Tab-separated table of N, CA and C in Angstrom:
chain	number	residue	atom	x	y	z
A	1	MET	N	45.777	4.288	35.623
A	1	MET	CA	44.654	5.041	36.101
A	1	MET	C	43.632	4.654	35.746
A	2	ALA	N	42.617	4.563	36.888
A	2	ALA	CA	40.924	4.065	36.878
A	2	ALA	C	40.815	5.242	36.830
A	3	ILE	N	39.415	5.276	35.928
A	3	ILE	CA	38.383	6.909	35.596
A	3	ILE	C	37.001	5.930	36.579
A	4	TYR	N	36.570	6.673	37.409
A	4	TYR	CA	35.150	6.196	37.975
A	4	TYR	C	34.248	7.078	38.182
A	5	THR	N	33.139	6.992	38.410
A	5	THR	CA	31.457	7.804	38.270
A	5	THR	C	32.040	9.244	38.944
A	6	VAL	N	32.121	10.092	38.128
A	6	VAL	CA	31.732	11.252	38.752
A	6	VAL	C	29.827	11.823	38.806
A	7	PHE	N	29.481	12.296	39.952
A	7	PHE	CA	27.947	12.125	40.802
A	7	PHE	C	27.836	13.575	41.473
A	8	GLU	N	26.887	14.482	40.708
A	8	GLU	CA	26.294	15.418	41.153
A	8	GLU	C	25.143	15.532	41.851
A	9	SER	N	24.978	16.074	42.909
A	9	SER	CA	23.515	15.657	43.658
A	9	SER	C	22.538	17.224	43.492
A	10	THR	N	23.370	18.099	43.078
A	10	THR	CA	23.046	19.675	43.482
A	10	THR	C	21.179	19.521	43.752
A	11	ASN	N	20.323	19.297	42.532
A	11	ASN	CA	19.353	19.337	42.451
A	11	ASN	C	18.184	18.150	42.894
A	12	MET	N	18.981	17.582	44.157
A	12	MET	CA	18.310	16.217	44.692
A	12	MET	C	16.950	16.728	45.871
A	13	ALA	N	16.212	15.944	45.933
A	13	ALA	CA	15.070	16.737	47.172
A	13	ALA	C	16.313	16.610	48.634
A	14	THR	N	17.412	15.301	48.769
A	14	THR	CA	18.235	15.345	49.946
A	14	THR	C	19.006	16.293	49.969
A	15	THR	N	19.551	17.087	48.840
A	15	THR	CA	20.112	18.209	48.805
A	15	THR	C	19.274	19.794	49.219
A	16	LYS	N	18.139	19.842	48.286
A	16	LYS	CA	17.248	21.108	48.300
A	16	LYS	C	16.313	21.162	49.583
A	17	TYR	N	16.033	20.039	49.997
A	17	TYR	CA	15.111	19.972	51.219
A	17	TYR	C	15.100	18.763	52.458
A	18	ALA	N	16.244	18.861	52.927
A	18	ALA	CA	16.664	18.621	53.919
A	18	ALA	C	16.229	16.617	53.928
A	19	GLU	N	15.874	16.243	53.242
A	19	GLU	CA	15.445	15.112	53.294
A	19	GLU	C	16.873	14.208	53.803
A	20	ARG	N	16.685	12.635	54.281
A	20	ARG	CA	17.319	12.066	54.954
A	20	ARG	C	18.262	11.805	54.076
A	21	ILE	N	19.646	11.319	54.971
A	21	ILE	CA	20.519	10.809	53.951
A	21	ILE	C	21.301	10.015	54.864
A	22	PHE	N	21.500	8.260	54.387
A	22	PHE	CA	21.181	7.163	55.242
A	22	PHE	C	22.832	7.322	55.173
A	23	ASP	N	23.138	6.328	56.294
A	23	ASP	CA	24.634	5.871	56.005
A	23	ASP	C	24.675	4.514	55.789
A	24	ALA	N	25.715	4.154	54.685
A	24	ALA	CA	25.769	2.754	54.547
A	24	ALA	C	26.985	1.563	54.744
A	25	VAL	N	26.956	0.734	54.282
A	25	VAL	CA	27.983	-0.025	54.095
A	25	VAL	C	27.768	-1.144	53.094
A	26	ALA	N	28.746	-1.840	52.253
A	26	ALA	CA	28.977	-2.961	51.643
A	26	ALA	C	29.963	-3.347	51.505
A	27	ASP	N	30.159	-4.870	51.097
A	27	ASP	CA	30.799	-5.860	50.969
A	27	ASP	C	31.670	-5.911	49.523
A	28	VAL	N	31.696	-5.313	48.846
A	28	VAL	CA	32.190	-5.071	47.518
A	28	VAL	C	32.526	-3.474	47.517
A	29	ASP	N	33.760	-3.456	46.339
A	29	ASP	CA	33.845	-1.636	46.405
A	29	ASP	C	32.863	-1.078	45.500
A	30	VAL	N	32.525	0.110	45.733
A	30	VAL	CA	31.170	0.853	45.123
A	30	VAL	C	31.633	2.116	44.358
A	31	GLU	N	31.227	2.851	43.765
A	31	GLU	CA	31.481	3.262	42.659
A	31	GLU	C	30.734	4.570	43.357
A	32	ASN	N	30.710	5.768	43.433
A	32	ASN	CA	30.265	6.985	43.364
A	32	ASN	C	28.962	6.933	42.629
A	33	GLY	N	27.964	7.285	42.476
A	33	GLY	CA	26.619	7.413	41.301
A	33	GLY	C	26.158	6.013	40.758
A	34	THR	N	26.503	5.045	42.058
A	34	THR	CA	25.895	3.369	41.729
A	34	THR	C	25.116	3.603	42.339
A	35	PHE	N	23.324	2.925	41.690
A	35	PHE	CA	22.227	3.226	42.137
A	35	PHE	C	22.263	1.356	42.697
A	36	GLY	N	21.200	1.709	43.655
A	36	GLY	CA	21.220	0.312	44.726
A	36	GLY	C	19.885	0.873	45.433
A	37	TYR	N	19.940	-0.172	46.747
A	37	TYR	CA	18.886	-0.534	47.550
A	37	TYR	C	19.435	-0.817	49.261
A	38	LEU	N	18.972	-0.526	49.883
A	38	LEU	CA	19.621	-0.765	51.505
A	38	LEU	C	18.648	-1.938	51.847
A	39	ASP	N	19.515	-3.163	52.428
A	39	ASP	CA	19.185	-4.358	52.538
A	39	ASP	C	18.795	-4.077	54.437
A	40	GLY	N	18.287	-3.692	54.794
A	40	GLY	CA	18.193	-4.026	56.573
A	40	GLY	C	19.824	-3.202	56.792
A	41	LEU	N	19.589	-3.456	58.308
A	41	LEU	CA	21.144	-2.746	59.182
A	41	LEU	C	21.841	-3.510	59.265
A	42	ALA	N	23.281	-3.064	59.144
A	42	ALA	CA	24.383	-3.721	59.017
A	42	ALA	C	24.792	-4.594	60.511
A	43	ASP	N	25.288	-5.586	60.142
A	43	ASP	CA	25.613	-6.668	61.629
A	43	ASP	C	26.055	-5.333	62.530
A	44	ASN	N	25.719	-5.422	64.055
A	44	ASN	CA	25.607	-4.514	65.270
A	44	ASN	C	25.858	-2.977	64.786
A	45	GLU	N	24.918	-2.663	63.850
A	45	GLU	CA	24.681	-1.437	63.467
A	45	GLU	C	23.438	-0.937	64.001
A	46	SER	N	22.924	0.363	64.663
A	46	SER	CA	21.734	1.016	64.631
A	46	SER	C	21.777	1.805	63.677
A	47	VAL	N	22.164	2.497	63.093
A	47	VAL	CA	22.050	3.141	61.964
A	47	VAL	C	22.792	3.205	60.550
A	48	THR	N	23.490	2.125	60.038
A	48	THR	CA	24.057	2.028	59.033
A	48	THR	C	23.735	0.951	58.544
A	49	TYR	N	23.057	0.903	57.385
A	49	TYR	CA	22.164	0.060	56.690
A	49	TYR	C	23.337	-1.147	55.299
A	50	ASN	N	23.104	-1.945	54.851
A	50	ASN	CA	23.505	-2.506	54.030
A	50	ASN	C	23.145	-2.175	52.409
A	51	PHE	N	24.484	-1.662	52.101
A	51	PHE	CA	23.866	-0.978	50.491
A	51	PHE	C	24.042	-2.329	49.750
A	52	LYS	N	22.899	-2.688	48.770
A	52	LYS	CA	23.398	-3.905	47.599
A	52	LYS	C	22.940	-2.685	46.461
A	53	ALA	N	23.797	-3.278	45.372
A	53	ALA	CA	23.461	-2.416	44.224
A	53	ALA	C	22.405	-3.067	43.115
A	54	GLY	N	21.932	-2.272	42.112
A	54	GLY	CA	20.666	-3.003	41.719
A	54	GLY	C	19.089	-2.556	41.976
A	55	THR	N	18.314	-3.001	41.571
A	55	THR	CA	16.724	-3.187	42.248
A	55	THR	C	16.450	-4.105	42.830
A	56	LYS	N	15.492	-3.775	43.812
A	56	LYS	CA	14.594	-4.473	44.624
A	56	LYS	C	13.067	-4.405	44.870
A	57	ALA	N	12.176	-5.340	44.455
A	57	ALA	CA	10.883	-4.658	44.056
A	57	ALA	C	10.167	-4.199	45.869
A	58	GLY	N	9.981	-2.960	45.499
A	58	GLY	CA	9.562	-2.624	46.867
A	58	GLY	C	10.358	-1.931	47.905
A	59	ALA	N	11.352	-1.529	46.986
A	59	ALA	CA	12.637	-1.263	47.809
A	59	ALA	C	12.989	0.092	47.462
A	60	LYS	N	13.273	1.117	48.309
A	60	LYS	CA	13.079	2.753	47.762
A	60	LYS	C	14.743	2.839	46.990
A	61	VAL	N	14.937	3.380	45.637
A	61	VAL	CA	16.190	3.290	45.139
A	61	VAL	C	16.978	4.860	45.578
A	62	VAL	N	18.130	4.057	46.092
A	62	VAL	CA	18.997	4.927	46.523
A	62	VAL	C	20.468	4.985	45.831
A	63	VAL	N	21.419	6.366	45.794
A	63	VAL	CA	22.533	6.127	45.170
A	63	VAL	C	23.567	6.412	45.849
A	64	ALA	N	24.507	5.987	45.637
A	64	ALA	CA	25.921	6.127	46.539
A	64	ALA	C	26.265	7.435	45.746
A	65	ASP	N	26.613	8.062	47.085
A	65	ASP	CA	27.009	9.949	46.866
A	65	ASP	C	27.911	10.236	47.831
A	66	ASN	N	29.228	9.448	47.241
A	66	ASN	CA	30.180	10.337	49.209
A	66	ASN	C	31.586	10.946	48.528
A	67	PRO	N	31.794	11.662	49.552
A	67	PRO	CA	33.103	12.829	49.007
A	67	PRO	C	34.266	12.200	48.747
A	68	ALA	N	34.741	12.257	47.140
A	68	ALA	CA	35.967	11.460	46.747
A	68	ALA	C	37.096	11.780	47.096
A	69	TRP	N	37.344	12.165	48.639
A	69	TRP	CA	38.313	12.039	49.098
A	69	TRP	C	38.423	11.478	50.879
A	70	THR	N	39.550	11.108	51.510
A	70	THR	CA	39.632	10.241	52.437
A	70	THR	C	39.471	11.480	53.974
A	71	GLU	N	39.709	11.147	54.708
A	71	GLU	CA	39.438	11.663	56.185
A	71	GLU	C	40.434	13.108	56.230
A	72	ASP	N	40.986	12.894	55.200
A	72	ASP	CA	42.170	14.130	55.337
A	72	ASP	C	41.332	15.028	54.483
A	73	ASN	N	40.410	15.727	54.423
A	73	ASN	CA	40.042	16.232	53.574
A	73	ASN	C	40.750	17.752	52.954
A	74	CYS	N	41.499	18.601	54.045
A	74	CYS	CA	41.933	19.242	53.393
A	74	CYS	C	43.168	19.299	52.461
A	75	ARG	N	43.115	17.713	51.898
A	75	ARG	CA	44.735	17.276	50.838
A	75	ARG	C	44.289	17.539	49.707
A	76	ILE	N	43.958	18.203	48.720
A	76	ILE	CA	43.584	18.416	47.589
A	76	ILE	C	43.883	17.443	46.441
A	77	THR	N	44.995	16.440	46.969
A	77	THR	CA	45.221	15.823	45.666
A	77	THR	C	44.410	14.395	46.345
A	78	ASN	N	44.075	14.281	47.117
A	78	ASN	CA	43.062	13.352	47.374
A	78	ASN	C	41.651	13.409	46.517
A	79	GLN	N	41.328	14.323	46.007
A	79	GLN	CA	40.621	14.567	44.977
A	79	GLN	C	40.601	14.351	43.906
A	80	ARG	N	41.500	13.497	43.140
A	80	ARG	CA	41.610	13.131	41.918
A	80	ARG	C	40.466	12.063	41.607
A	81	LYS	N	40.444	11.940	40.302
A	81	LYS	CA	39.388	10.995	39.536
A	81	LYS	C	39.505	9.644	39.727
A	82	ASP	N	40.608	9.103	40.066
A	82	ASP	CA	40.867	7.884	40.430
A	82	ASP	C	40.420	7.500	41.912
A	83	LYS	N	39.827	8.416	42.909
A	83	LYS	CA	39.253	8.402	44.047
A	83	LYS	C	38.246	8.018	44.021
A	84	TYR	N	37.629	8.605	43.182
A	84	TYR	CA	35.539	8.365	42.947
A	84	TYR	C	35.613	6.840	43.484
A	85	ILE	N	35.894	6.128	44.230
A	85	ILE	CA	35.573	4.722	44.347
A	85	ILE	C	35.474	4.336	46.223
A	86	ILE	N	34.434	3.390	46.848
A	86	ILE	CA	34.081	3.343	48.240
A	86	ILE	C	34.886	1.926	48.332
A	87	PRO	N	35.740	1.929	49.020
A	87	PRO	CA	36.266	0.029	49.381
A	87	PRO	C	35.083	-0.402	50.378
A	88	ALA	N	35.625	-1.532	50.011
A	88	ALA	CA	34.338	-2.449	50.168
A	88	ALA	C	35.187	-2.587	52.035
A	89	GLY	N	33.883	-2.366	53.133
A	89	GLY	CA	33.594	-2.312	54.677
A	89	GLY	C	33.645	-0.576	55.013
A	90	THR	N	33.575	-0.026	53.901
A	90	THR	CA	34.188	1.212	54.648
A	90	THR	C	32.512	2.055	54.396
A	91	ARG	N	32.371	2.844	55.837
A	91	ARG	CA	31.082	3.764	55.611
A	91	ARG	C	31.243	4.588	54.444
A	92	PHE	N	29.869	4.957	53.817
A	92	PHE	CA	29.463	5.804	52.945
A	92	PHE	C	28.056	6.455	52.930
A	93	ARG	N	27.711	7.425	52.125
A	93	ARG	CA	26.382	8.135	52.382
A	93	ARG	C	25.621	7.586	51.407
A	94	VAL	N	24.093	7.077	51.454
A	94	VAL	CA	23.535	7.239	49.928
A	94	VAL	C	22.271	8.029	50.095
A	95	ARG	N	21.879	8.669	49.205
A	95	ARG	CA	20.665	10.028	49.018
A	95	ARG	C	19.750	8.659	48.171
A	96	VAL	N	18.069	8.922	48.846
A	96	VAL	CA	17.177	8.225	48.532
A	96	VAL	C	16.504	9.162	47.357
A	97	VAL	N	16.360	8.361	46.269
A	97	VAL	CA	15.945	9.048	44.893
A	97	VAL	C	14.599	9.483	45.049
A	98	ALA	N	14.080	10.648	44.592
A	98	ALA	CA	12.589	11.327	44.215
A	98	ALA	C	12.494	11.418	43.028
A	99	VAL	N	11.077	11.221	42.651
A	99	VAL	CA	10.465	11.728	41.523
A	99	VAL	C	10.640	13.547	41.672
A	100	THR	N	11.604	13.564	40.203
A	100	THR	CA	11.752	15.072	39.533
A	100	THR	C	13.057	15.511	40.558
A	101	ASP	N	13.743	14.559	40.883
A	101	ASP	CA	15.220	14.608	41.146
A	101	ASP	C	16.110	15.296	40.128
A	102	GLU	N	17.080	15.936	40.289
A	102	GLU	CA	17.798	15.935	39.099
A	102	GLU	C	19.245	15.770	39.436
A	103	PHE	N	20.203	15.430	38.431
A	103	PHE	CA	21.266	14.988	39.260
A	103	PHE	C	22.147	14.678	37.830
A	104	ALA	N	23.738	14.661	38.070
A	104	ALA	CA	24.514	14.592	36.951
A	104	ALA	C	25.191	13.899	37.045
A	105	ILE	N	25.824	12.757	36.318
A	105	ILE	CA	26.610	11.612	36.108
A	105	ILE	C	27.404	11.879	34.897
A	106	SER	N	28.428	11.257	35.278
A	106	SER	CA	29.923	10.981	34.075
A	106	SER	C	29.268	9.656	33.451
A	107	ALA	N	30.296	9.326	32.634
A	107	ALA	CA	29.584	8.253	31.654
A	107	ALA	C	29.461	7.421	31.729
A	108	GLU	N	31.050	6.703	33.287
A	108	GLU	CA	31.359	5.798	33.623
A	108	GLU	C	29.843	5.414	34.805
A	109	GLY	N	29.212	6.026	34.801
A	109	GLY	CA	27.940	5.820	35.751
A	109	GLY	C	26.887	4.561	34.227
A	110	LEU	N	27.313	5.129	33.566
A	110	LEU	CA	26.276	4.405	32.146
A	110	LEU	C	26.737	3.047	31.884
A	111	THR	N	26.221	2.175	31.686
A	111	THR	CA	26.376	0.596	30.846
A	111	THR	C	27.434	1.097	30.057
A	112	ALA	N	28.545	0.126	29.774
A	112	ALA	CA	29.521	0.488	28.607
A	112	ALA	C	28.432	0.708	26.980
A	113	GLY	N	27.858	-0.412	26.908
A	113	GLY	CA	27.093	-1.068	25.536
A	113	GLY	C	26.133	0.358	25.372
A	114	THR	N	26.110	1.057	26.219
A	114	THR	CA	25.002	2.249	25.920
A	114	THR	C	25.284	3.663	25.948
A	115	ARG	N	26.843	3.730	26.238
A	115	ARG	CA	27.349	5.550	26.535
A	115	ARG	C	27.164	5.769	25.331
A	116	GLU	N	27.569	5.251	24.357
A	116	GLU	CA	27.306	6.009	22.741
A	116	GLU	C	26.286	6.930	22.331
A	117	ALA	N	24.823	5.785	23.044
A	117	ALA	CA	23.818	6.790	22.935
A	117	ALA	C	23.528	7.675	23.692
A	118	ALA	N	24.003	7.956	24.525
A	118	ALA	CA	23.420	9.220	25.586
A	118	ALA	C	23.674	10.379	24.994
A	119	ALA	N	22.609	10.832	24.875
A	119	ALA	CA	22.282	12.433	24.350
A	119	ALA	C	20.677	12.860	25.074
A	120	ALA	N	20.800	14.115	25.206
A	120	ALA	CA	19.688	15.213	25.747
A	120	ALA	C	18.430	14.384	25.097
A	121	GLY	N	17.519	13.976	26.059
A	121	GLY	CA	16.223	13.160	25.118
A	121	GLY	C	15.935	11.615	25.473
A	122	LYS	N	17.191	11.513	25.436
A	122	LYS	CA	17.266	10.105	25.596
A	122	LYS	C	17.092	9.741	27.326
A	123	TYR	N	16.458	8.610	27.593
A	123	TYR	CA	15.969	8.001	28.384
A	123	TYR	C	16.865	6.798	29.371
A	124	VAL	N	16.787	6.873	30.629
A	124	VAL	CA	17.757	5.764	31.503
A	124	VAL	C	16.846	5.449	32.637
A	125	SER	N	17.524	4.238	32.828
A	125	SER	CA	16.870	3.522	33.809
A	125	SER	C	17.806	2.466	34.272
A	126	ILE	N	17.873	1.832	35.465
A	126	ILE	CA	19.062	1.132	36.379
A	126	ILE	C	18.706	-0.196	35.746
A	127	ASP	N	19.943	-1.286	35.829
A	127	ASP	CA	20.516	-2.515	35.502
A	127	ASP	C	20.736	-3.086	37.085
A	128	ALA	N	20.855	-4.086	36.723
A	128	ALA	CA	21.265	-5.169	38.269
A	128	ALA	C	22.929	-4.775	38.610
A	129	THR	N	23.258	-4.276	37.645
A	129	THR	CA	24.478	-3.996	38.518
A	129	THR	C	24.616	-2.434	39.168
A	130	GLY	N	23.372	-1.504	38.912
A	130	GLY	CA	23.370	-0.207	39.626
A	130	GLY	C	23.667	1.023	38.749
A	131	LYS	N	24.117	0.518	37.494
A	131	LYS	CA	24.360	1.465	36.743
A	131	LYS	C	23.619	1.981	35.768
A	132	LEU	N	23.265	2.982	35.095
A	132	LEU	CA	22.065	3.301	34.164
A	132	LEU	C	22.355	3.017	33.119
A	133	VAL	N	21.264	2.448	32.206
A	133	VAL	CA	20.880	2.169	30.792
A	133	VAL	C	20.409	3.007	29.973
A	134	VAL	N	20.918	3.159	28.394
A	134	VAL	CA	20.073	4.607	28.007
A	134	VAL	C	19.762	4.087	26.954
A	135	GLY	N	18.100	4.548	26.819
A	135	GLY	CA	17.451	3.727	25.718
A	135	GLY	C	16.870	4.871	24.917
A	136	ASP	N	15.343	4.885	24.400
A	136	ASP	CA	14.886	5.324	23.227
A	136	ASP	C	13.481	5.766	24.247
A	137	ALA	N	13.500	5.215	25.298
A	137	ALA	CA	12.064	5.280	25.892
A	137	ALA	C	12.131	5.050	27.147
A	138	ALA	N	11.338	5.007	28.347
A	138	ALA	CA	11.357	4.713	29.142
A	138	ALA	C	11.012	3.415	29.442
A	139	VAL	N	11.643	2.755	30.307
A	139	VAL	CA	11.172	1.299	30.740
A	139	VAL	C	10.281	0.884	31.666
A	140	GLU	N	8.863	0.591	31.258
A	140	GLU	CA	7.779	0.145	32.212
A	140	GLU	C	8.281	-0.600	33.171
A	141	GLY	N	8.178	-0.164	34.348
A	141	GLY	CA	8.096	-1.394	35.561
A	141	GLY	C	9.203	-1.446	36.071
A	142	ASN	N	10.566	-0.287	35.355
A	142	ASN	CA	11.748	-0.233	36.379
A	142	ASN	C	11.722	0.076	37.538
A	143	ALA	N	12.607	0.929	38.430
A	143	ALA	CA	12.493	0.872	39.771
A	143	ALA	C	12.655	2.520	39.410
A	144	MET	N	13.544	3.039	38.458
A	144	MET	CA	13.435	4.417	38.151
A	144	MET	C	13.565	4.460	36.623
A	145	ASN	N	13.172	5.168	36.171
A	145	ASN	CA	13.061	6.152	34.282
A	145	ASN	C	13.149	7.823	35.228
A	146	GLY	N	14.481	7.990	33.997
A	146	GLY	CA	14.530	9.590	34.216
A	146	GLY	C	14.603	10.064	32.616
A	147	GLN	N	15.141	10.966	32.445
A	147	GLN	CA	15.448	11.463	30.619
A	147	GLN	C	16.417	12.524	31.269
A	148	ILE	N	17.331	12.256	29.829
A	148	ILE	CA	18.836	12.860	30.048
A	148	ILE	C	17.802	14.296	29.655
A	149	MET	N	18.314	15.515	30.392
A	149	MET	CA	17.483	16.893	29.970
A	149	MET	C	18.958	17.507	29.225
A	150	ARG	N	20.187	17.459	29.322
A	150	ARG	CA	21.286	18.061	28.842
A	150	ARG	C	22.890	17.164	29.078
A	151	VAL	N	23.911	17.661	27.818
A	151	VAL	CA	24.943	17.106	28.082
A	151	VAL	C	25.811	18.428	28.490
A	152	ARG	N	26.604	18.191	29.537
A	152	ARG	CA	27.658	19.721	29.576
A	152	ARG	C	28.799	18.990	30.002
A	153	MET	N	29.866	19.694	29.679
A	153	MET	CA	31.483	19.506	30.236
A	153	MET	C	31.719	20.017	31.285
A	154	ALA	N	32.486	19.528	32.365
A	154	ALA	CA	32.885	19.745	33.298
A	154	ALA	C	34.184	19.803	33.768
A	155	GLY	N	34.686	20.442	34.416
A	155	GLY	CA	36.664	20.347	34.325
A	155	GLY	C	37.071	21.149	33.720
A	156	ASN	N	38.294	21.161	33.632
A	156	ASN	CA	39.332	21.988	32.358
A	156	ASN	C	40.610	20.684	32.411
A	157	ALA	N	40.927	21.328	31.068
A	157	ALA	CA	42.148	20.361	31.073
A	157	ALA	C	43.286	21.770	30.119
A	158	LEU	N	44.376	21.367	30.358
A	158	LEU	CA	45.646	22.410	29.713
A	158	LEU	C	46.510	21.266	28.825
A	159	VAL	N	46.501	21.537	27.962
A	159	VAL	CA	47.976	20.322	27.028
A	159	VAL	C	49.057	21.269	26.994
A	160	THR	N	49.864	20.862	27.236
A	160	THR	CA	51.115	21.517	26.153
A	160	THR	C	51.757	20.011	26.321
A	161	PRO	N	52.998	20.880	24.975
A	161	PRO	CA	54.280	19.549	24.715
A	161	PRO	C	54.462	18.643	25.629
A	162	ALA	N	54.597	18.554	26.960
A	162	ALA	CA	55.201	17.730	27.272
A	162	ALA	C	54.407	16.912	28.399
A	163	ASN	N	53.222	17.692	29.010
A	163	ASN	CA	52.324	16.587	29.912
A	163	ASN	C	50.805	17.739	29.575
A	164	THR	N	49.461	17.123	30.280
A	164	THR	CA	48.346	17.134	29.798
A	164	THR	C	48.270	17.468	31.480
A	165	TYR	N	47.657	18.428	32.005
A	165	TYR	CA	47.410	18.588	33.371
A	165	TYR	C	45.916	18.919	33.511
A	166	GLY	N	45.317	18.583	34.418
A	166	GLY	CA	43.602	18.703	34.938
A	166	GLY	C	42.897	17.386	33.968
A	167	TYR	N	41.726	17.173	34.205
A	167	TYR	CA	41.197	16.516	33.352
A	167	TYR	C	39.292	17.093	32.727
A	168	SER	N	38.747	17.079	31.798
A	168	SER	CA	37.385	17.416	31.807
A	168	SER	C	36.844	16.265	31.700
A	169	ARG	N	35.276	15.741	31.638
A	169	ARG	CA	34.323	15.080	30.975
A	169	ARG	C	32.980	15.229	31.048
A	170	LYS	N	32.375	14.833	30.080
A	170	LYS	CA	30.928	14.916	29.966
A	170	LYS	C	30.347	14.644	30.892
A	171	LEU	N	29.368	15.289	31.574
A	171	LEU	CA	28.072	15.025	32.365
A	171	LEU	C	26.934	15.274	32.076
A	172	TYR	N	25.782	13.664	32.316
A	172	TYR	CA	24.512	13.609	31.592
A	172	TYR	C	23.431	14.125	33.037
A	173	GLU	N	22.943	15.528	32.526
A	173	GLU	CA	22.028	16.001	33.791
A	173	GLU	C	20.848	15.032	32.997
A	174	VAL	N	20.215	14.566	34.323
A	174	VAL	CA	19.412	13.709	34.637
A	174	VAL	C	17.833	13.911	35.133
A	175	LYS	N	16.997	13.720	34.820
A	175	LYS	CA	15.814	14.406	35.774
A	175	LYS	C	15.181	12.784	35.998
A	176	VAL	N	14.573	12.530	37.116
A	176	VAL	CA	13.697	11.225	37.556
A	176	VAL	C	12.662	11.754	36.908
A	177	GLU	N	11.883	10.926	36.255
A	177	GLU	CA	10.251	10.953	35.846
A	177	GLU	C	9.280	10.315	36.892
A	178	SER	N	9.768	9.082	36.790
A	178	SER	CA	9.352	7.807	37.950
A	178	SER	C	10.043	6.999	38.322
A	179	LEU	N	9.255	6.580	39.472
A	179	LEU	CA	10.056	5.231	40.394
A	179	LEU	C	8.657	4.409	40.855
A	180	ALA	N	9.183	2.842	40.838
A	180	ALA	CA	8.451	2.377	40.822
A	180	ALA	C	8.054	1.768	42.209
């Protein structure tokens, strides 16, 4: 079972201050927590935009934040960790990222080469794939720079001799410090 990025938007302006959340669509599968930009209206649409992962000069930074379940919201089985992906062509929501926003993201939202370095006090920036790169300092000129404020565990796992039930994962709480 593939494990996808978990993204929490509890302390973002779009959550706290009713900033606008956009509808988007992509031509590739998109994980929750993928950063990108809106590239004009989708074909034959008046309110749905094309989402592109990564960054573009002059474009606002947005992040894919869609519920991890299908239209059948009452089925708790749809809220599994392998469902945190948005299939190509499916409408989803994106949040505009603002300075001082705080969000939490799991290790899957960080580039594979920098996950081991992730810790409180480290900096993150966006790469071309929409994942976050962990570094020792903010990257000058990057579309977004943030700092990992703390690391916490989310979820619960019960291990028995026969099975493991549930799961837990590290969430990195990031505060956005600058936008280009």
